[in-house]
Amino acid sequence: MEADKDIEILEQRGIKPTANRLLVLRTMCAMGHPVSLTELETVMETMDKSSIFRVLTLFASHHLVHAIEDGGGTMKYEICEGDGRCSLDDMHTHFYCETCHRTFCFKAIHIPEVELPEGFRMTSINYMVKGTCPECSRRDE
């Protein structure tokens, strides 16, 4: 049944389900946090980097994923939770650990809506907090 759900997710966004696209979607869902192209390449040994990148680009253009700069210069991708376009509800706070270089999602901490001057239109927002995660903090004690 899970396979049917994954196919439905892609089809709802106007994406033709292929083996590679389903593999990327399932891998991202299983990882459960924003992932970089390099991270996906490491765990997805059957796909090369350019194929993964093409799938991520397609997913982003169909609003299945959104990209965030992780605070360390790496672009990471996260699955949008809504049924349509990524919304402000998808744009939650992220935390970048400067020690272990992991990115954490704080979905309960939403980014406040920003009132822009007339004529400006927001398409996305990135709110990144940098510091040390609890695991790295304990090791440093």
CSV table of N, CA and C in Angstrom, one decimal:
chain,number,residue,atom,x,y,z
A,1,MET,N,0.8,-1.2,0.0
A,1,MET,CA,0.0,0.0,0.0
A,1,MET,C,0.9,1.3,0.0
A,2,GLU,N,2.0,1.2,0.6
A,2,GLU,CA,2.9,2.4,0.7
A,2,GLU,C,3.3,2.8,-0.7
A,3,ALA,N,3.6,1.8,-1.6
A,3,ALA,CA,3.9,2.2,-3.0
A,3,ALA,C,2.9,2.9,-3.7
A,4,ASP,N,1.6,2.6,-3.4
A,4,ASP,CA,0.5,3.3,-4.0
A,4,ASP,C,0.4,4.7,-3.6
A,5,LYS,N,0.7,4.9,-2.3
A,5,LYS,CA,0.7,6.3,-1.7
A,5,LYS,C,1.8,7.1,-2.3
A,6,ASP,N,2.9,6.6,-2.5
A,6,ASP,CA,4.1,7.3,-3.1
A,6,ASP,C,3.7,7.7,-4.6
A,7,ILE,N,3.1,6.8,-5.3
A,7,ILE,CA,2.8,7.1,-6.7
A,7,ILE,C,1.7,8.2,-6.7
A,8,GLU,N,0.8,8.1,-5.8
A,8,GLU,CA,-0.3,9.1,-5.7
A,8,GLU,C,0.3,10.5,-5.4
A,9,ILE,N,1.3,10.5,-4.5
A,9,ILE,CA,1.9,11.8,-4.1
A,9,ILE,C,2.5,12.5,-5.4
A,10,LEU,N,3.3,11.7,-6.2
A,10,LEU,CA,3.9,12.2,-7.4
A,10,LEU,C,2.8,12.6,-8.4
A,11,GLU,N,1.8,11.8,-8.6
A,11,GLU,CA,0.8,12.1,-9.6
A,11,GLU,C,0.0,13.4,-9.2
A,12,GLN,N,-0.2,13.6,-7.9
A,12,GLN,CA,-1.0,14.8,-7.4
A,12,GLN,C,-0.2,16.0,-7.8
A,13,ARG,N,1.1,15.9,-7.9
A,13,ARG,CA,1.9,17.1,-8.2
A,13,ARG,C,2.2,17.2,-9.7
A,14,GLY,N,1.6,16.3,-10.5
A,14,GLY,CA,1.9,16.3,-11.9
A,14,GLY,C,3.2,15.7,-12.4
A,15,ILE,N,3.7,14.8,-11.5
A,15,ILE,CA,5.0,14.2,-11.8
A,15,ILE,C,4.8,12.7,-12.2
A,16,LYS,N,5.3,12.3,-13.3
A,16,LYS,CA,5.1,10.9,-13.7
A,16,LYS,C,6.0,10.0,-12.8
A,17,PRO,N,5.4,9.0,-12.2
A,17,PRO,CA,6.2,8.2,-11.3
A,17,PRO,C,7.1,7.2,-12.1
A,18,THR,N,8.4,7.4,-11.8
A,18,THR,CA,9.4,6.5,-12.4
A,18,THR,C,10.1,5.8,-11.2
A,19,ALA,N,10.9,4.8,-11.5
A,19,ALA,CA,11.6,4.1,-10.5
A,19,ALA,C,12.5,5.1,-9.7
A,20,ASN,N,13.3,5.9,-10.5
A,20,ASN,CA,14.2,6.8,-9.8
A,20,ASN,C,13.5,7.9,-9.0
A,21,ARG,N,12.4,8.4,-9.5
A,21,ARG,CA,11.6,9.4,-8.7
A,21,ARG,C,11.0,8.8,-7.4
A,22,LEU,N,10.5,7.6,-7.5
A,22,LEU,CA,10.0,7.0,-6.4
A,22,LEU,C,11.1,6.7,-5.4
A,23,LEU,N,12.2,6.3,-5.8
A,23,LEU,CA,13.4,6.0,-4.9
A,23,LEU,C,13.8,7.2,-4.2
A,24,VAL,N,13.9,8.4,-4.9
A,24,VAL,CA,14.3,9.6,-4.2
A,24,VAL,C,13.3,10.0,-3.2
A,25,LEU,N,12.0,10.0,-3.6
A,25,LEU,CA,10.9,10.3,-2.7
A,25,LEU,C,10.9,9.4,-1.4
A,26,ARG,N,11.0,8.2,-1.6
A,26,ARG,CA,11.1,7.2,-0.5
A,26,ARG,C,12.3,7.4,0.4
A,27,THR,N,13.4,7.7,-0.2
A,27,THR,CA,14.6,7.9,0.6
A,27,THR,C,14.5,9.2,1.4
A,28,MET,N,14.0,10.2,0.8
A,28,MET,CA,13.9,11.5,1.5
A,28,MET,C,12.9,11.3,2.7
A,29,CYS,N,11.8,10.6,2.5
A,29,CYS,CA,10.8,10.4,3.5
A,29,CYS,C,11.4,9.6,4.6
A,30,ALA,N,12.2,8.6,4.3
A,30,ALA,CA,12.8,7.7,5.3
A,30,ALA,C,13.8,8.5,6.2
A,31,MET,N,14.5,9.4,5.5
A,31,MET,CA,15.6,10.1,6.3
A,31,MET,C,14.9,11.1,7.2
A,32,GLY,N,13.8,11.7,6.9
A,32,GLY,CA,13.0,12.5,7.8
A,32,GLY,C,13.6,13.8,8.2
A,33,HIS,N,14.6,14.3,7.5
A,33,HIS,CA,15.1,15.6,7.7
A,33,HIS,C,15.6,16.2,6.4
A,34,PRO,N,15.9,17.5,6.4
A,34,PRO,CA,16.5,18.1,5.1
A,34,PRO,C,17.7,17.4,4.7
A,35,VAL,N,17.8,17.0,3.4
A,35,VAL,CA,19.0,16.3,3.0
A,35,VAL,C,19.7,17.0,1.8
A,36,SER,N,21.0,16.9,1.7
A,36,SER,CA,21.7,17.4,0.7
A,36,SER,C,21.9,16.4,-0.5
A,37,LEU,N,22.3,16.9,-1.6
A,37,LEU,CA,22.5,16.1,-2.8
A,37,LEU,C,23.6,15.0,-2.4
A,38,THR,N,24.6,15.5,-1.7
A,38,THR,CA,25.7,14.5,-1.3
A,38,THR,C,25.2,13.4,-0.4
A,39,GLU,N,24.3,13.8,0.6
A,39,GLU,CA,23.8,12.8,1.5
A,39,GLU,C,23.0,11.8,0.7
A,40,LEU,N,22.1,12.2,-0.2
A,40,LEU,CA,21.3,11.3,-1.0
A,40,LEU,C,22.2,10.4,-1.9
A,41,GLU,N,23.3,11.0,-2.5
A,41,GLU,CA,24.2,10.2,-3.3
A,41,GLU,C,24.8,9.1,-2.5
A,42,THR,N,25.2,9.4,-1.2
A,42,THR,CA,25.8,8.4,-0.3
A,42,THR,C,24.9,7.2,0.0
A,43,VAL,N,23.6,7.5,0.2
A,43,VAL,CA,22.7,6.4,0.6
A,43,VAL,C,22.1,5.7,-0.6
A,44,MET,N,22.1,6.4,-1.7
A,44,MET,CA,21.4,5.9,-2.9
A,44,MET,C,22.5,5.4,-3.9
A,45,GLU,N,23.1,4.3,-3.7
A,45,GLU,CA,24.2,3.8,-4.5
A,45,GLU,C,23.8,3.4,-5.9
A,46,THR,N,22.5,3.2,-6.1
A,46,THR,CA,22.1,2.8,-7.5
A,46,THR,C,21.9,4.0,-8.4
A,47,MET,N,21.9,5.2,-7.9
A,47,MET,CA,21.7,6.4,-8.7
A,47,MET,C,22.9,7.3,-8.7
A,48,ASP,N,23.3,7.9,-9.8
A,48,ASP,CA,24.4,8.8,-9.8
A,48,ASP,C,23.9,10.3,-9.4
A,49,LYS,N,24.9,11.1,-9.1
A,49,LYS,CA,24.6,12.4,-8.6
A,49,LYS,C,23.8,13.3,-9.6
A,50,SER,N,24.1,13.2,-10.9
A,50,SER,CA,23.3,14.0,-11.8
A,50,SER,C,21.9,13.6,-12.0
A,51,SER,N,21.6,12.3,-11.8
A,51,SER,CA,20.2,11.7,-11.9
A,51,SER,C,19.5,12.2,-10.7
A,52,ILE,N,20.1,12.1,-9.5
A,52,ILE,CA,19.5,12.6,-8.3
A,52,ILE,C,19.1,14.1,-8.4
A,53,PHE,N,20.1,14.9,-8.9
A,53,PHE,CA,19.9,16.3,-9.0
A,53,PHE,C,18.7,16.6,-9.9
A,54,ARG,N,18.6,15.9,-11.0
A,54,ARG,CA,17.5,16.1,-12.0
A,54,ARG,C,16.2,15.8,-11.3
A,55,VAL,N,16.1,14.8,-10.5
A,55,VAL,CA,14.9,14.5,-9.8
A,55,VAL,C,14.6,15.6,-8.8
A,56,LEU,N,15.6,16.0,-8.0
A,56,LEU,CA,15.3,17.1,-7.0
A,56,LEU,C,14.9,18.4,-7.7
A,57,THR,N,15.5,18.7,-8.8
A,57,THR,CA,15.1,19.9,-9.6
A,57,THR,C,13.6,19.8,-10.1
A,58,LEU,N,13.3,18.6,-10.6
A,58,LEU,CA,11.9,18.3,-11.0
A,58,LEU,C,10.9,18.5,-9.8
A,59,PHE,N,11.3,17.8,-8.7
A,59,PHE,CA,10.4,17.9,-7.5
A,59,PHE,C,10.3,19.4,-7.0
A,60,ALA,N,11.3,20.2,-7.1
A,60,ALA,CA,11.2,21.6,-6.7
A,60,ALA,C,10.3,22.4,-7.6
A,61,SER,N,10.4,22.1,-8.9
A,61,SER,CA,9.6,22.8,-9.9
A,61,SER,C,8.1,22.5,-9.8
A,62,HIS,N,7.8,21.3,-9.2
A,62,HIS,CA,6.4,20.9,-9.0
A,62,HIS,C,6.0,21.1,-7.5
A,63,HIS,N,6.8,21.8,-6.7
A,63,HIS,CA,6.5,22.1,-5.3
A,63,HIS,C,6.3,20.9,-4.4
A,64,LEU,N,7.1,19.9,-4.7
A,64,LEU,CA,7.1,18.7,-3.9
A,64,LEU,C,8.1,18.8,-2.8
A,65,VAL,N,9.2,19.5,-3.1
A,65,VAL,CA,10.3,19.8,-2.2
A,65,VAL,C,10.6,21.3,-2.2
A,66,HIS,N,11.2,21.8,-1.1
A,66,HIS,CA,11.7,23.2,-1.2
A,66,HIS,C,13.2,23.1,-0.7
A,67,ALA,N,14.0,24.0,-1.2
A,67,ALA,CA,15.4,24.0,-0.9
A,67,ALA,C,15.7,25.0,0.2
A,68,ILE,N,16.6,24.7,1.0
A,68,ILE,CA,17.0,25.6,2.1
A,68,ILE,C,18.6,25.6,2.1
A,69,GLU,N,19.1,26.8,2.3
A,69,GLU,CA,20.6,26.9,2.5
A,69,GLU,C,20.8,26.6,4.0
A,70,ASP,N,21.7,25.6,4.3
A,70,ASP,CA,21.7,25.0,5.6
A,70,ASP,C,22.6,25.8,6.6
A,71,GLY,N,23.1,27.0,6.2
A,71,GLY,CA,23.9,27.8,7.2
A,71,GLY,C,25.4,27.5,7.1
A,72,GLY,N,25.7,26.4,6.4
A,72,GLY,CA,27.1,26.0,6.2
A,72,GLY,C,27.5,26.0,4.7
A,73,GLY,N,26.6,26.6,3.9
A,73,GLY,CA,26.9,26.7,2.5
A,73,GLY,C,26.4,25.6,1.6
A,74,THR,N,25.7,24.6,2.2
A,74,THR,CA,25.1,23.5,1.5
A,74,THR,C,23.6,23.7,1.2
A,75,MET,N,23.2,23.4,0.0
A,75,MET,CA,21.8,23.4,-0.2
A,75,MET,C,21.2,22.0,0.2
A,76,LYS,N,20.1,22.1,1.0
A,76,LYS,CA,19.4,20.9,1.4
A,76,LYS,C,17.9,21.0,0.9
A,77,TYR,N,17.4,19.8,0.8
A,77,TYR,CA,16.0,19.7,0.2
A,77,TYR,C,15.1,19.0,1.3
A,78,GLU,N,13.9,19.6,1.4
A,78,GLU,CA,12.9,19.0,2.3
A,78,GLU,C,11.6,18.9,1.6
A,79,ILE,N,10.9,17.8,2.0
A,79,ILE,CA,9.6,17.6,1.4
A,79,ILE,C,8.5,18.6,1.9
A,80,CYS,N,7.8,19.2,1.0
A,80,CYS,CA,6.7,20.1,1.4
A,80,CYS,C,5.5,19.2,1.9
A,81,GLU,N,4.9,19.7,3.0
A,81,GLU,CA,3.9,18.9,3.6
A,81,GLU,C,2.5,19.1,3.1
A,82,GLY,N,2.2,20.3,2.5
A,82,GLY,CA,0.9,20.5,1.9
A,82,GLY,C,0.6,19.8,0.7
A,83,ASP,N,-0.7,19.9,0.2
A,83,ASP,CA,-1.1,19.2,-1.0
A,83,ASP,C,-0.8,20.1,-2.3
A,84,GLY,N,-0.6,21.4,-2.1
A,84,GLY,CA,-0.3,22.3,-3.2
A,84,GLY,C,1.0,22.8,-3.2
A,85,ARG,N,1.1,24.1,-3.4
A,85,ARG,CA,2.4,24.8,-3.4
A,85,ARG,C,3.0,24.8,-2.0
A,86,CYS,N,4.3,24.9,-1.9
A,86,CYS,CA,4.9,25.1,-0.5
A,86,CYS,C,4.4,26.4,0.0
A,87,SER,N,4.0,26.4,1.3
A,87,SER,CA,3.4,27.6,1.9
A,87,SER,C,4.2,28.0,3.0
A,88,LEU,N,3.8,29.1,3.7
A,88,LEU,CA,4.5,29.5,4.9
A,88,LEU,C,4.5,28.5,6.0
A,89,ASP,N,3.5,27.6,5.9
A,89,ASP,CA,3.5,26.5,6.9
A,89,ASP,C,4.6,25.5,6.7
A,90,ASP,N,5.1,25.4,5.5
A,90,ASP,CA,6.3,24.6,5.2
A,90,ASP,C,7.6,25.3,5.6
A,91,MET,N,7.5,26.6,5.7
A,91,MET,CA,8.7,27.4,6.0
A,91,MET,C,8.9,27.6,7.5
A,92,HIS,N,9.3,26.5,8.2
A,92,HIS,CA,9.5,26.5,9.6
A,92,HIS,C,11.0,26.8,9.9
A,93,THR,N,11.3,26.9,11.2
A,93,THR,CA,12.7,27.2,11.6
A,93,THR,C,13.5,26.0,11.5
A,94,HIS,N,14.8,26.2,11.1
A,94,HIS,CA,15.8,25.1,11.0
A,94,HIS,C,17.0,25.5,11.9
A,95,PHE,N,17.6,24.5,12.4
A,95,PHE,CA,18.8,24.7,13.3
A,95,PHE,C,20.0,24.0,12.6
A,96,TYR,N,21.1,24.7,12.5
A,96,TYR,CA,22.3,24.1,11.9
A,96,TYR,C,23.3,24.0,13.0
A,97,CYS,N,23.8,22.7,13.3
A,97,CYS,CA,24.8,22.5,14.3
A,97,CYS,C,26.2,22.7,13.6
A,98,GLU,N,26.9,23.7,14.2
A,98,GLU,CA,28.2,24.1,13.6
A,98,GLU,C,29.3,23.0,14.0
A,99,THR,N,28.9,22.1,14.9
A,99,THR,CA,29.9,21.0,15.2
A,99,THR,C,29.8,19.8,14.4
A,100,CYS,N,28.6,19.2,14.3
A,100,CYS,CA,28.4,18.0,13.5
A,100,CYS,C,27.8,18.2,12.1
A,101,HIS,N,27.4,19.5,11.9
A,101,HIS,CA,26.9,19.9,10.5
A,101,HIS,C,25.6,19.3,10.1
A,102,ARG,N,24.8,18.9,11.1
A,102,ARG,CA,23.5,18.4,10.8
A,102,ARG,C,22.5,19.5,10.9
A,103,THR,N,21.4,19.4,10.1
A,103,THR,CA,20.3,20.4,10.1
A,103,THR,C,19.1,19.7,10.7
A,104,PHE,N,18.5,20.4,11.7
A,104,PHE,CA,17.3,20.0,12.4
A,104,PHE,C,16.1,20.8,12.0
A,105,CYS,N,15.0,20.2,11.9
A,105,CYS,CA,13.7,21.0,11.7
A,105,CYS,C,13.0,21.2,13.0
A,106,PHE,N,12.6,22.4,13.2
A,106,PHE,CA,11.7,22.8,14.3
A,106,PHE,C,10.4,23.2,13.7
A,107,LYS,N,9.6,22.2,13.4
A,107,LYS,CA,8.3,22.4,12.7
A,107,LYS,C,7.3,23.1,13.6
A,108,ALA,N,7.5,23.1,14.9
A,108,ALA,CA,6.5,23.7,15.8
A,108,ALA,C,6.9,25.2,15.9
A,109,ILE,N,8.0,25.6,15.4
A,109,ILE,CA,8.4,27.0,15.5
A,109,ILE,C,8.3,27.6,14.1
A,110,HIS,N,7.2,28.3,13.8
A,110,HIS,CA,6.9,28.8,12.5
A,110,HIS,C,7.6,30.2,12.4
A,111,ILE,N,7.9,30.5,11.1
A,111,ILE,CA,8.5,31.8,10.8
A,111,ILE,C,7.3,32.8,10.8
A,112,PRO,N,7.5,33.9,11.5
A,112,PRO,CA,6.4,34.9,11.4
A,112,PRO,C,6.3,35.5,10.0
A,113,GLU,N,5.1,35.8,9.6
A,113,GLU,CA,4.9,36.4,8.3
A,113,GLU,C,5.5,37.8,8.2
A,114,VAL,N,6.2,38.0,7.1
A,114,VAL,CA,7.0,39.2,7.0
A,114,VAL,C,6.2,40.2,6.1
A,115,GLU,N,5.9,41.4,6.5
A,115,GLU,CA,5.2,42.4,5.7
A,115,GLU,C,6.2,43.1,4.8
A,116,LEU,N,6.2,42.9,3.6
A,116,LEU,CA,7.1,43.5,2.6
A,116,LEU,C,6.6,44.8,2.1
A,117,PRO,N,7.5,45.7,1.7
A,117,PRO,CA,7.0,47.0,1.0
A,117,PRO,C,6.2,46.7,-0.2
A,118,GLU,N,5.4,47.6,-0.6
A,118,GLU,CA,4.6,47.5,-1.8
A,118,GLU,C,5.4,47.1,-3.0
A,119,GLY,N,4.8,46.2,-3.8
A,119,GLY,CA,5.5,45.7,-5.0
A,119,GLY,C,6.4,44.5,-4.9
A,120,PHE,N,6.7,44.2,-3.6
A,120,PHE,CA,7.6,43.0,-3.4
A,120,PHE,C,6.7,41.8,-3.1
A,121,ARG,N,7.0,40.6,-3.7
A,121,ARG,CA,6.2,39.4,-3.5
A,121,ARG,C,7.2,38.3,-3.0
A,122,MET,N,6.8,37.7,-1.9
A,122,MET,CA,7.6,36.6,-1.3
A,122,MET,C,7.3,35.3,-2.0
A,123,THR,N,8.3,34.5,-2.3
A,123,THR,CA,8.1,33.2,-2.8
A,123,THR,C,8.6,32.1,-1.8
A,124,SER,N,9.5,32.5,-1.0
A,124,SER,CA,10.0,31.6,0.1
A,124,SER,C,10.7,32.4,1.1
A,125,ILE,N,10.9,31.8,2.3
A,125,ILE,CA,11.7,32.4,3.3
A,125,ILE,C,12.5,31.3,4.1
A,126,ASN,N,13.7,31.7,4.5
A,126,ASN,CA,14.5,30.7,5.2
A,126,ASN,C,15.0,31.3,6.5
A,127,TYR,N,14.7,30.6,7.6
A,127,TYR,CA,15.0,31.0,8.9
A,127,TYR,C,15.9,29.9,9.5
A,128,MET,N,17.2,30.2,9.6
A,128,MET,CA,18.2,29.3,10.1
A,128,MET,C,18.8,29.8,11.4
A,129,VAL,N,18.8,29.0,12.4
A,129,VAL,CA,19.5,29.3,13.6
A,129,VAL,C,20.7,28.4,13.7
A,130,LYS,N,21.8,29.0,14.0
A,130,LYS,CA,23.1,28.3,14.1
A,130,LYS,C,23.6,28.1,15.5
A,131,GLY,N,24.2,27.0,15.8
A,131,GLY,CA,24.7,26.8,17.2
A,131,GLY,C,25.2,25.4,17.3
A,132,THR,N,25.0,24.9,18.6
A,132,THR,CA,25.4,23.5,18.9
A,132,THR,C,24.2,22.7,19.3
A,133,CYS,N,24.1,21.5,18.8
A,133,CYS,CA,22.9,20.6,19.1
A,133,CYS,C,23.2,20.0,20.5
A,134,PRO,N,22.2,19.5,21.1
A,134,PRO,CA,22.3,18.9,22.5
A,134,PRO,C,23.4,17.8,22.5
A,135,GLU,N,23.4,16.9,21.5
A,135,GLU,CA,24.4,15.8,21.5
A,135,GLU,C,25.8,16.3,21.4
A,136,CYS,N,26.1,17.3,20.6
A,136,CYS,CA,27.4,17.9,20.6
A,136,CYS,C,27.8,18.7,21.8
A,137,SER,N,26.7,19.3,22.4
A,137,SER,CA,26.9,20.1,23.6
A,137,SER,C,27.4,19.2,24.8
A,138,ARG,N,26.7,18.0,24.8
A,138,ARG,CA,27.1,17.0,25.9
A,138,ARG,C,28.5,16.5,25.7
A,139,ARG,N,28.9,16.3,24.5
A,139,ARG,CA,30.3,15.8,24.2
A,139,ARG,C,31.3,16.9,24.6
A,140,ASP,N,31.0,18.2,24.5
A,140,ASP,CA,31.9,19.3,24.8
A,140,ASP,C,32.1,19.5,26.3
A,141,GLU,N,31.2,18.9,27.1
A,141,GLU,CA,31.2,19.2,28.5
A,141,GLU,C,32.4,18.5,29.2
